[in-house]
PDB file of C-alpha atoms and ligand atoms in Angstrom:
ATOM      1  CA  MET A  99      79.988  95.204  82.267  1.00  0.00           C
ATOM      2  CA  LEU A 100      81.804  92.628  84.370  1.00  0.00           C
ATOM      3  CA  LEU A 101      82.454  94.925  87.338  1.00  0.00           C
ATOM      4  CA  GLU A 102      79.263  97.002  87.343  1.00  0.00           C
ATOM      5  CA  GLY A 103      78.542  98.391  90.815  1.00  0.00           C
ATOM      6  CA  LYS A 104      81.842  97.055  92.233  1.00  0.00           C
ATOM      7  CA  THR A 105      84.544  99.008  94.009  1.00  0.00           C
ATOM      8  CA  GLY A 106      88.269  98.383  93.920  1.00  0.00           C
ATOM      9  CA  ILE A 107      91.540  99.794  95.105  1.00  0.00           C
ATOM     10  CA  VAL A 108      94.634  99.768  92.918  1.00  0.00           C
ATOM     11  CA  PHE A 109      98.121 100.149  94.418  1.00  0.00           C
ATOM     12  CA  GLY A 110     101.125 100.891  92.185  1.00  0.00           C
ATOM     13  CA  VAL A 111     100.140 103.495  89.599  1.00  0.00           C
ATOM     14  CA  ALA A 112     103.282 105.513  88.866  1.00  0.00           C
ATOM     15  CA  ASN A 113     102.446 106.651  85.331  1.00  0.00           C
ATOM     16  CA  LYS A 114     100.532 105.741  82.190  1.00  0.00           C
ATOM     17  CA  ARG A 115     102.831 102.785  81.465  1.00  0.00           C
ATOM     18  CA  SER A 116     102.219 101.141  84.871  1.00  0.00           C
ATOM     19  CA  LEU A 117     100.601  97.704  84.729  1.00  0.00           C
ATOM     20  CA  ALA A 118      98.451  98.839  87.659  1.00  0.00           C
ATOM     21  CA  TRP A 119      97.144 101.755  85.588  1.00  0.00           C
ATOM     22  CA  ALA A 120      96.195  99.484  82.673  1.00  0.00           C
ATOM     23  CA  ILE A 121      94.244  97.319  85.124  1.00  0.00           C
ATOM     24  CA  ALA A 122      92.581 100.303  86.828  1.00  0.00           C
ATOM     25  CA  ARG A 123      91.454 101.725  83.497  1.00  0.00           C
ATOM     26  CA  ARG A 124      90.133  98.384  82.270  1.00  0.00           C
ATOM     27  CA  ALA A 125      88.255  97.765  85.535  1.00  0.00           C
ATOM     28  CA  ALA A 126      86.709 101.243  85.334  1.00  0.00           C
ATOM     29  CA  GLU A 127      85.613 100.590  81.739  1.00  0.00           C
ATOM     30  CA  GLU A 128      83.750  97.559  83.079  1.00  0.00           C
ATOM     31  CA  GLY A 129      81.857  99.702  85.582  1.00  0.00           C
ATOM     32  CA  ALA A 130      84.018  99.636  88.721  1.00  0.00           C
ATOM     33  CA  ARG A 131      84.585 102.656  90.950  1.00  0.00           C
ATOM     34  CA  ILE A 132      88.315 102.899  91.627  1.00  0.00           C
ATOM     35  CA  ALA A 133      90.558 104.203  94.393  1.00  0.00           C
ATOM     36  CA  LEU A 134      94.162 104.784  93.276  1.00  0.00           C
ATOM     37  CA  THR A 135      97.122 105.213  95.566  1.00  0.00           C
ATOM     38  CA  TYR A 136     100.400 106.986  94.859  1.00  0.00           C
ATOM     39  CA  GLN A 137     103.588 106.740  96.851  1.00  0.00           C
ATOM     40  CA  GLY A 138     104.709 110.292  97.473  1.00  0.00           C
ATOM     41  CA  GLU A 139     104.229 113.933  96.482  1.00  0.00           C
ATOM     42  CA  ARG A 140     106.540 113.311  93.526  1.00  0.00           C
ATOM     43  CA  LEU A 141     103.893 111.128  91.900  1.00  0.00           C
ATOM     44  CA  GLU A 142     100.739 112.837  93.137  1.00  0.00           C
ATOM     45  CA  GLU A 143     100.260 114.979  90.036  1.00  0.00           C
ATOM     46  CA  ASN A 144     100.640 111.944  87.753  1.00  0.00           C
ATOM     47  CA  ALA A 145      98.151 109.918  89.764  1.00  0.00           C
ATOM     48  CA  ARG A 146      95.624 112.761  89.860  1.00  0.00           C
ATOM     49  CA  GLU A 147      95.912 113.420  86.115  1.00  0.00           C
ATOM     50  CA  LEU A 148      95.328 109.755  85.314  1.00  0.00           C
ATOM     51  CA  ALA A 149      92.527 109.409  87.852  1.00  0.00           C
ATOM     52  CA  ALA A 150      90.761 112.417  86.319  1.00  0.00           C
ATOM     53  CA  THR A 151      90.000 110.216  83.302  1.00  0.00           C
ATOM     54  CA  LEU A 152      88.022 107.804  85.528  1.00  0.00           C
ATOM     55  CA  LYS A 153      84.497 108.267  86.853  1.00  0.00           C
ATOM     56  CA  ASP A 154      84.336 109.475  90.457  1.00  0.00           C
ATOM     57  CA  PRO A 155      87.764 108.165  91.553  1.00  0.00           C
ATOM     58  CA  LEU A 156      89.363 108.343  94.967  1.00  0.00           C
ATOM     59  CA  VAL A 157      93.086 109.258  94.999  1.00  0.00           C
ATOM     60  CA  LEU A 158      95.063 108.587  98.164  1.00  0.00           C
ATOM     61  CA  PRO A 159      98.715 108.684  99.253  1.00  0.00           C
ATOM     62  CA  CYS A 160     100.232 105.413 100.472  1.00  0.00           C
ATOM     63  CA  ASP A 161     103.804 104.372 101.138  1.00  0.00           C
ATOM     64  CA  VAL A 162     103.369 100.650 101.817  1.00  0.00           C
ATOM     65  CA  THR A 163     106.351 100.570 104.176  1.00  0.00           C
ATOM     66  CA  ARG A 164     104.211 102.620 106.617  1.00  0.00           C
ATOM     67  CA  ASP A 165     101.449 100.704 108.408  1.00  0.00           C
ATOM     68  CA  GLU A 166      99.730 103.976 109.273  1.00  0.00           C
ATOM     69  CA  ASP A 167      99.457 104.900 105.556  1.00  0.00           C
ATOM     70  CA  ILE A 168      97.849 101.537 104.759  1.00  0.00           C
ATOM     71  CA  ALA A 169      95.409 101.892 107.675  1.00  0.00           C
ATOM     72  CA  THR A 170      94.422 105.412 106.551  1.00  0.00           C
ATOM     73  CA  VAL A 171      93.812 104.235 102.975  1.00  0.00           C
ATOM     74  CA  PHE A 172      91.427 101.523 104.124  1.00  0.00           C
ATOM     75  CA  SER A 173      89.592 103.691 106.651  1.00  0.00           C
ATOM     76  CA  THR A 174      89.048 106.315 103.916  1.00  0.00           C
ATOM     77  CA  VAL A 175      87.886 103.638 101.468  1.00  0.00           C
ATOM     78  CA  LYS A 176      85.524 102.298 104.129  1.00  0.00           C
ATOM     79  CA  SER A 177      83.946 105.687 104.702  1.00  0.00           C
ATOM     80  CA  GLU A 178      83.765 106.578 100.963  1.00  0.00           C
ATOM     81  CA  PHE A 179      82.893 103.182  99.416  1.00  0.00           C
ATOM     82  CA  GLY A 180      81.379 101.351 102.420  1.00  0.00           C
ATOM     83  CA  SER A 181      82.742  98.021 101.173  1.00  0.00           C
ATOM     84  CA  LEU A 182      85.304  96.670  98.737  1.00  0.00           C
ATOM     85  CA  ASP A 183      85.186  94.057  95.955  1.00  0.00           C
ATOM     86  CA  PHE A 184      88.767  93.907  94.732  1.00  0.00           C
ATOM     87  CA  VAL A 185      92.341  94.965  95.401  1.00  0.00           C
ATOM     88  CA  VAL A 186      95.191  95.142  92.890  1.00  0.00           C
ATOM     89  CA  HIS A 187      98.718  95.015  94.344  1.00  0.00           C
ATOM     90  CA  GLY A 188     101.082  96.285  91.622  1.00  0.00           C
ATOM     91  CA  ILE A 189     104.022  97.322  93.766  1.00  0.00           C
ATOM     92  CA  ALA A 190     107.668  96.327  93.675  1.00  0.00           C
ATOM     93  CA  TYR A 191     110.919  98.001  94.596  1.00  0.00           C
ATOM     94  CA  ALA A 192     114.585  97.067  94.962  1.00  0.00           C
ATOM     95  CA  LEU A 193     117.642  99.235  95.478  1.00  0.00           C
ATOM     96  CA  ARG A 194     119.086  99.989  92.054  1.00  0.00           C
ATOM     97  CA  GLU A 195     122.502  98.527  92.893  1.00  0.00           C
ATOM     98  CA  GLU A 196     120.864  95.155  93.657  1.00  0.00           C
ATOM     99  CA  LEU A 197     119.571  94.833  90.085  1.00  0.00           C
ATOM    100  CA  GLU A 198     122.966  94.765  88.438  1.00  0.00           C
ATOM    101  CA  GLY A 199     125.923  92.448  88.943  1.00  0.00           C
ATOM    102  CA  GLU A 200     125.690  89.179  90.837  1.00  0.00           C
ATOM    103  CA  PHE A 201     123.001  88.026  93.268  1.00  0.00           C
ATOM    104  CA  LEU A 202     125.888  86.772  95.399  1.00  0.00           C
ATOM    105  CA  ASN A 203     126.629  90.364  96.367  1.00  0.00           C
ATOM    106  CA  THR A 204     123.121  91.154  97.680  1.00  0.00           C
ATOM    107  CA  SER A 205     123.350  93.344 100.790  1.00  0.00           C
ATOM    108  CA  ARG A 206     121.337  92.720 103.962  1.00  0.00           C
ATOM    109  CA  GLU A 207     119.638  96.097 103.505  1.00  0.00           C
ATOM    110  CA  GLY A 208     118.894  95.422  99.831  1.00  0.00           C
ATOM    111  CA  TYR A 209     117.311  92.102 100.746  1.00  0.00           C
ATOM    112  CA  ARG A 210     115.215  93.695 103.507  1.00  0.00           C
ATOM    113  CA  VAL A 211     113.941  96.549 101.346  1.00  0.00           C
ATOM    114  CA  ALA A 212     112.918  94.274  98.463  1.00  0.00           C
ATOM    115  CA  GLN A 213     110.996  91.975 100.813  1.00  0.00           C
ATOM    116  CA  ASP A 214     109.371  94.793 102.769  1.00  0.00           C
ATOM    117  CA  VAL A 215     108.083  96.810  99.816  1.00  0.00           C
ATOM    118  CA  SER A 216     107.429  94.056  97.269  1.00  0.00           C
ATOM    119  CA  VAL A 217     106.282  91.146  99.439  1.00  0.00           C
ATOM    120  CA  TYR A 218     105.191  92.032 102.979  1.00  0.00           C
ATOM    121  CA  SER A 219     102.989  94.803 101.581  1.00  0.00           C
ATOM    122  CA  LEU A 220     100.647  92.215 100.043  1.00  0.00           C
ATOM    123  CA  THR A 221      99.965  90.655 103.441  1.00  0.00           C
ATOM    124  CA  ALA A 222      99.606  94.028 105.164  1.00  0.00           C
ATOM    125  CA  ILE A 223      97.141  95.172 102.488  1.00  0.00           C
ATOM    126  CA  ALA A 224      95.171  91.899 102.464  1.00  0.00           C
ATOM    127  CA  ARG A 225      94.731  92.056 106.243  1.00  0.00           C
ATOM    128  CA  GLU A 226      93.177  95.535 106.032  1.00  0.00           C
ATOM    129  CA  ALA A 227      91.120  94.701 102.941  1.00  0.00           C
ATOM    130  CA  ALA A 228      89.546  91.473 104.221  1.00  0.00           C
ATOM    131  CA  PRO A 229      87.000  93.021 106.647  1.00  0.00           C
ATOM    132  CA  LEU A 230      85.702  95.284 103.833  1.00  0.00           C
ATOM    133  CA  MET A 231      85.375  92.345 101.412  1.00  0.00           C
ATOM    134  CA  GLU A 232      83.673  89.780 103.579  1.00  0.00           C
ATOM    135  CA  GLY A 233      80.441  88.351 102.195  1.00  0.00           C
ATOM    136  CA  ARG A 234      81.055  89.943  98.764  1.00  0.00           C
ATOM    137  CA  GLY A 235      83.208  87.327  97.039  1.00  0.00           C
ATOM    138  CA  GLY A 236      86.221  89.649  97.074  1.00  0.00           C
ATOM    139  CA  SER A 237      89.261  89.248  94.831  1.00  0.00           C
ATOM    140  CA  ILE A 238      92.862  90.221  95.574  1.00  0.00           C
ATOM    141  CA  LEU A 239      95.374  90.256  92.729  1.00  0.00           C
ATOM    142  CA  THR A 240      99.135  90.692  92.777  1.00  0.00           C
ATOM    143  CA  LEU A 241     101.665  90.982  89.945  1.00  0.00           C
ATOM    144  CA  THR A 242     104.598  88.631  89.821  1.00  0.00           C
ATOM    145  CA  TYR A 243     107.332  87.578  87.392  1.00  0.00           C
ATOM    146  CA  LEU A 244     108.951  84.370  86.156  1.00  0.00           C
ATOM    147  CA  GLY A 245     112.178  85.466  87.885  1.00  0.00           C
ATOM    148  CA  GLY A 246     110.608  84.081  91.093  1.00  0.00           C
ATOM    149  CA  GLU A 247     110.329  80.592  89.563  1.00  0.00           C
ATOM    150  CA  ARG A 248     113.451  80.437  87.365  1.00  0.00           C
ATOM    151  CA  VAL A 249     116.764  82.270  87.304  1.00  0.00           C
ATOM    152  CA  ILE A 250     116.708  85.407  85.160  1.00  0.00           C
ATOM    153  CA  PRO A 251     120.247  86.867  85.323  1.00  0.00           C
ATOM    154  CA  GLY A 252     120.142  90.436  86.655  1.00  0.00           C
ATOM    155  CA  TYR A 253     116.737  90.076  88.332  1.00  0.00           C
ATOM    156  CA  ASN A 254     118.635  89.028  91.469  1.00  0.00           C
ATOM    157  CA  VAL A 255     117.051  89.958  94.796  1.00  0.00           C
ATOM    158  CA  MET A 256     113.751  90.740  93.093  1.00  0.00           C
ATOM    159  CA  GLY A 257     113.557  87.089  92.005  1.00  0.00           C
ATOM    160  CA  ILE A 258     113.777  86.042  95.656  1.00  0.00           C
ATOM    161  CA  ALA A 259     111.092  88.627  96.451  1.00  0.00           C
ATOM    162  CA  LYS A 260     108.795  87.274  93.723  1.00  0.00           C
ATOM    163  CA  ALA A 261     109.241  83.701  95.005  1.00  0.00           C
ATOM    164  CA  ALA A 262     108.188  84.915  98.456  1.00  0.00           C
ATOM    165  CA  LEU A 263     105.348  86.925  96.936  1.00  0.00           C
ATOM    166  CA  ASP A 264     104.049  83.844  95.110  1.00  0.00           C
ATOM    167  CA  MET A 265     104.002  81.845  98.350  1.00  0.00           C
ATOM    168  CA  SER A 266     102.437  84.748 100.280  1.00  0.00           C
ATOM    169  CA  MET A 267      99.685  84.793  97.675  1.00  0.00           C
ATOM    170  CA  ARG A 268      99.044  81.056  98.234  1.00  0.00           C
ATOM    171  CA  TYR A 269      99.045  81.294 102.050  1.00  0.00           C
ATOM    172  CA  LEU A 270      96.668  84.258 101.874  1.00  0.00           C
ATOM    173  CA  ALA A 271      94.424  82.334  99.470  1.00  0.00           C
ATOM    174  CA  GLU A 272      94.184  79.543 102.062  1.00  0.00           C
ATOM    175  CA  ASN A 273      93.592  81.929 104.986  1.00  0.00           C
ATOM    176  CA  LEU A 274      90.995  84.080 103.258  1.00  0.00           C
ATOM    177  CA  GLY A 275      89.207  81.364 101.303  1.00  0.00           C
ATOM    178  CA  ALA A 276      86.922  80.539 104.217  1.00  0.00           C
ATOM    179  CA  ARG A 277      85.698  84.152 104.071  1.00  0.00           C
ATOM    180  CA  GLY A 278      84.949  83.846 100.357  1.00  0.00           C
ATOM    181  CA  ILE A 279      87.928  86.001  99.363  1.00  0.00           C
ATOM    182  CA  ARG A 280      90.140  84.819  96.481  1.00  0.00           C
ATOM    183  CA  VAL A 281      93.830  85.699  96.060  1.00  0.00           C
ATOM    184  CA  ASN A 282      95.636  85.225  92.751  1.00  0.00           C
ATOM    185  CA  ALA A 283      98.624  86.480  90.777  1.00  0.00           C
ATOM    186  CA  ILE A 284      99.388  87.362  87.193  1.00  0.00           C
ATOM    187  CA  SER A 285     102.910  86.568  86.080  1.00  0.00           C
ATOM    188  CA  ALA A 286     103.437  89.164  83.368  1.00  0.00           C
ATOM    189  CA  GLY A 287     105.993  88.875  80.624  1.00  0.00           C
ATOM    190  CA  PRO A 288     108.503  91.738  80.457  1.00  0.00           C
ATOM    191  CA  VAL A 289     107.009  95.177  79.648  1.00  0.00           C
ATOM    192  CA  LYS A 290     108.824  98.525  79.580  1.00  0.00           C
ATOM    193  CA  THR A 291     107.762 100.497  82.680  1.00  0.00           C
ATOM    194  CA  LEU A 292     109.421 102.707  85.294  1.00  0.00           C
ATOM    195  CA  ALA A 293     110.182  99.684  87.511  1.00  0.00           C
ATOM    196  CA  SER A 294     111.505  97.434  84.745  1.00  0.00           C
ATOM    197  CA  ALA A 295     113.796 100.179  83.439  1.00  0.00           C
ATOM    198  CA  GLY A 296     115.898  99.646  86.578  1.00  0.00           C
ATOM    199  CA  ILE A 297     116.602  95.975  85.820  1.00  0.00           C
ATOM    200  CA  GLY A 298     120.069  95.362  84.356  1.00  0.00           C
ATOM    201  CA  GLY A 299     119.914  94.070  80.760  1.00  0.00           C
ATOM    202  CA  PHE A 300     116.146  94.534  80.486  1.00  0.00           C
ATOM    203  CA  SER A 301     116.211  95.170  76.737  1.00  0.00           C
ATOM    204  CA  LYS A 302     117.986  91.796  76.321  1.00  0.00           C
ATOM    205  CA  ILE A 303     115.182  90.138  78.311  1.00  0.00           C
ATOM    206  CA  LEU A 304     112.606  91.727  75.977  1.00  0.00           C
ATOM    207  CA  GLU A 305     114.501  90.598  72.904  1.00  0.00           C
ATOM    208  CA  HIS A 306     114.976  87.048  74.202  1.00  0.00           C
ATOM    209  CA  MET A 307     111.278  86.685  74.933  1.00  0.00           C
ATOM    210  CA  ARG A 308     110.340  88.087  71.521  1.00  0.00           C
ATOM    211  CA  ASN A 309     112.548  85.480  69.853  1.00  0.00           C
ATOM    212  CA  HIS A 310     111.726  82.458  72.026  1.00  0.00           C
ATOM    213  CA  ALA A 311     108.153  82.727  73.377  1.00  0.00           C
ATOM    214  CA  PRO A 312     105.688  80.411  71.613  1.00  0.00           C
ATOM    215  CA  LEU A 313     103.800  83.467  70.268  1.00  0.00           C
ATOM    216  CA  ARG A 314     107.134  85.051  69.141  1.00  0.00           C
ATOM    217  CA  ARG A 315     106.369  88.511  70.493  1.00  0.00           C
ATOM    218  CA  ASN A 316     106.285  90.576  73.666  1.00  0.00           C
ATOM    219  CA  ILE A 317     103.129  91.306  75.619  1.00  0.00           C
ATOM    220  CA  ASP A 318     101.635  94.726  76.301  1.00  0.00           C
ATOM    221  CA  GLN A 319      99.845  96.227  79.274  1.00  0.00           C
ATOM    222  CA  SER A 320      96.372  95.678  77.790  1.00  0.00           C
ATOM    223  CA  GLU A 321      96.869  91.906  77.811  1.00  0.00           C
ATOM    224  CA  VAL A 322      97.651  91.981  81.516  1.00  0.00           C
ATOM    225  CA  ALA A 323      94.615  94.199  82.104  1.00  0.00           C
ATOM    226  CA  ASP A 324      92.271  91.808  80.284  1.00  0.00           C
ATOM    227  CA  ALA A 325      93.564  88.823  82.266  1.00  0.00           C
ATOM    228  CA  ALA A 326      93.180  90.888  85.444  1.00  0.00           C
ATOM    229  CA  LEU A 327      89.570  91.567  84.556  1.00  0.00           C
ATOM    230  CA  PHE A 328      88.958  87.813  84.547  1.00  0.00           C
ATOM    231  CA  LEU A 329      90.620  87.357  87.940  1.00  0.00           C
ATOM    232  CA  LEU A 330      88.879  90.362  89.517  1.00  0.00           C
ATOM    233  CA  SER A 331      85.430  89.451  88.262  1.00  0.00           C
ATOM    234  CA  ASN A 332      82.951  86.727  89.036  1.00  0.00           C
ATOM    235  CA  MET A 333      84.126  84.922  85.880  1.00  0.00           C
ATOM    236  CA  SER A 334      86.983  83.422  87.936  1.00  0.00           C
ATOM    237  CA  ARG A 335      84.853  82.623  91.023  1.00  0.00           C
ATOM    238  CA  GLY A 336      86.297  79.079  91.216  1.00  0.00           C
ATOM    239  CA  VAL A 337      89.951  80.198  90.974  1.00  0.00           C
ATOM    240  CA  THR A 338      92.190  81.026  93.932  1.00  0.00           C
ATOM    241  CA  GLY A 339      95.869  80.609  94.813  1.00  0.00           C
ATOM    242  CA  GLU A 340      96.692  80.585  91.107  1.00  0.00           C
ATOM    243  CA  ILE A 341      99.456  82.176  89.028  1.00  0.00           C
ATOM    244  CA  LEU A 342      98.179  83.035  85.559  1.00  0.00           C
ATOM    245  CA  HIS A 343     101.088  83.570  83.147  1.00  0.00           C
ATOM    246  CA  VAL A 344     100.430  86.361  80.655  1.00  0.00           C
ATOM    247  CA  ASP A 345     103.687  85.958  78.797  1.00  0.00           C
ATOM    248  CA  CYS A 346     102.950  84.674  75.275  1.00  0.00           C
ATOM    249  CA  GLY A 347     103.699  81.203  76.673  1.00  0.00           C
ATOM    250  CA  TYR A 348     107.365  81.899  77.473  1.00  0.00           C
ATOM    251  CA  ASN A 349     107.197  80.050  80.825  1.00  0.00           C
ATOM    252  CA  ILE A 350     106.679  76.637  79.179  1.00  0.00           C
ATOM    253  CA  MET A 351     109.990  76.742  77.319  1.00  0.00           C
ATOM    254  CA  GLY A 352     112.999  74.655  78.328  1.00  0.00           C
ATOM    255  CA  MET A 353     115.325  76.340  75.844  1.00  0.00           C
TER     256      MET A 353
HETATM  257  P1  LIG B 643     105.768 100.720  87.811  1.00  0.00           P
HETATM  258  O1  LIG B 643     104.848 101.439  86.912  1.00  0.00           O
HETATM  259  O2  LIG B 643     107.062 101.377  88.134  1.00  0.00           O
HETATM  260  O3  LIG B 643     104.991 100.296  89.128  1.00  0.00           O
HETATM  261  C1  LIG B 643     105.647  99.949  90.342  1.00  0.00           C
HETATM  262  C2  LIG B 643     104.934 100.695  91.421  1.00  0.00           C
HETATM  263  O4  LIG B 643     105.385 100.343  92.750  1.00  0.00           O
HETATM  264  C3  LIG B 643     105.128 102.197  91.289  1.00  0.00           C
HETATM  265  O5  LIG B 643     103.893 102.855  91.329  1.00  0.00           O
HETATM  266  C4  LIG B 643     105.963 102.496  92.523  1.00  0.00           C
HETATM  267  O6  LIG B 643     105.892 103.819  92.964  1.00  0.00           O
HETATM  268  C5  LIG B 643     105.363 101.535  93.500  1.00  0.00           C
HETATM  269  N1  LIG B 643     106.104 101.508  94.751  1.00  0.00           N
HETATM  270  C6  LIG B 643     107.421 101.279  94.944  1.00  0.00           C
HETATM  271  N2  LIG B 643     107.722 101.422  96.259  1.00  0.00           N
HETATM  272  C7  LIG B 643     106.558 101.724  96.894  1.00  0.00           C
HETATM  273  C8  LIG B 643     106.204 101.992  98.238  1.00  0.00           C
HETATM  274  N3  LIG B 643     107.102 101.968  99.240  1.00  0.00           N
HETATM  275  N4  LIG B 643     104.908 102.290  98.531  1.00  0.00           N
HETATM  276  C9  LIG B 643     103.982 102.339  97.562  1.00  0.00           C
HETATM  277  N5  LIG B 643     104.253 102.118  96.266  1.00  0.00           N
HETATM  278  C10 LIG B 643     105.532 101.800  95.943  1.00  0.00           C
HETATM  279  O7  LIG B 643     106.164  99.299  87.167  1.00  0.00           O
HETATM  280  P2  LIG B 643     105.318  98.000  86.737  1.00  0.00           P
HETATM  281  O8  LIG B 643     106.240  97.275  85.827  1.00  0.00           O
HETATM  282  O9  LIG B 643     103.972  98.386  86.300  1.00  0.00           O
HETATM  283  O10 LIG B 643     105.255  97.170  88.099  1.00  0.00           O
HETATM  284  C11 LIG B 643     104.050  96.751  88.694  1.00  0.00           C
HETATM  285  C12 LIG B 643     104.204  95.321  89.205  1.00  0.00           C
HETATM  286  O11 LIG B 643     104.293  94.449  88.072  1.00  0.00           O
HETATM  287  C13 LIG B 643     105.442  95.069  90.043  1.00  0.00           C
HETATM  288  O12 LIG B 643     105.134  94.163  91.087  1.00  0.00           O
HETATM  289  C14 LIG B 643     106.375  94.404  89.066  1.00  0.00           C
HETATM  290  O13 LIG B 643     107.350  93.598  89.669  1.00  0.00           O
HETATM  291  C15 LIG B 643     105.362  93.567  88.298  1.00  0.00           C
HETATM  292  N6  LIG B 643     105.850  93.054  87.018  1.00  0.00           N
HETATM  293  C16 LIG B 643     106.342  93.895  86.070  1.00  0.00           C
HETATM  294  C17 LIG B 643     106.815  93.380  84.879  1.00  0.00           C
HETATM  295  C18 LIG B 643     107.408  94.278  83.831  1.00  0.00           C
HETATM  296  O14 LIG B 643     108.124  93.783  82.952  1.00  0.00           O
HETATM  297  N7  LIG B 643     107.140  95.560  83.832  1.00  0.00           N
HETATM  298  C19 LIG B 643     106.767  91.994  84.633  1.00  0.00           C
HETATM  299  C20 LIG B 643     106.228  91.167  85.611  1.00  0.00           C
HETATM  300  C21 LIG B 643     105.781  91.714  86.813  1.00  0.00           C
HETATM  301  P3  LIG B 643     107.270 104.689  92.781  1.00  0.00           P
HETATM  302  O15 LIG B 643     107.466 104.898  91.322  1.00  0.00           O
HETATM  303  O16 LIG B 643     106.997 105.912  93.557  1.00  0.00           O
HETATM  304  O17 LIG B 643     108.410 103.916  93.361  1.00  0.00           O
END
């Protein structure tokens, strides 16, 4: 039980296919008590149904574009849990029209929204989480994608967001390291979820990876969850500011 007696908060559970849900479930199996957040009433039922399968969960609304929502989440977690050992940031959003056609046509508003929801939220969350994690060897984990390191046609403005997310993760790792808090990312290979369904040509991305990754297959959510368990637990106590690729090795390929 790698997370026995630990508490964590997981942002980004939309449904049972969400990477954040796979991580939440895996962490709970290893003994952690989990708080889940959902974005709006639309997803509350889903989040509550999933959370009901966990032991003693906390389920809270949070739209990460609202500072007051983030503050309420952490004050509730403080009063219910007392302290916090880990945070999972599994949130991304871009306007649908930005994920098709050319990056060249990115609108100012599309750029702003992608950065606000998918990138700034990590910093806003880390700032609120840090006081609850101090002295506990806390771990913060975000989910990124290769489209922030290399050009993946169609990923467009979200690629720019992931590049900024990767650097935010590293700056936060430096800032919070002195307080014993680690910040890392998993770069997941493509997986069919609600968010990825909005990416133009996503089935082509899946097929390309299946044919060209060293392991010649796609990944699934459970592989991300197992890697997350490593990064959330004491097993990775010497690791911070790192991007761990869970992508069947695809990122090493030149062609
Ligand atoms: P997902 O299940 O759709 O999760 C994305 C989550 O972000 C949803 O719960 C979504 O809620 C939430 N979200 C969007 N806007 C929000 C806001 N303003 N406030 C709070 N929550 C908000 O898809 P996923 O694929 O698991 O994505 C999780 C993370 O993994 C993302 O960062 C994604 O980029 C990353 N990732 C995914 C893949 C992949 O192939 N699936 C690969 C690499 C990295 P709503 O549904 O309400 O918008």
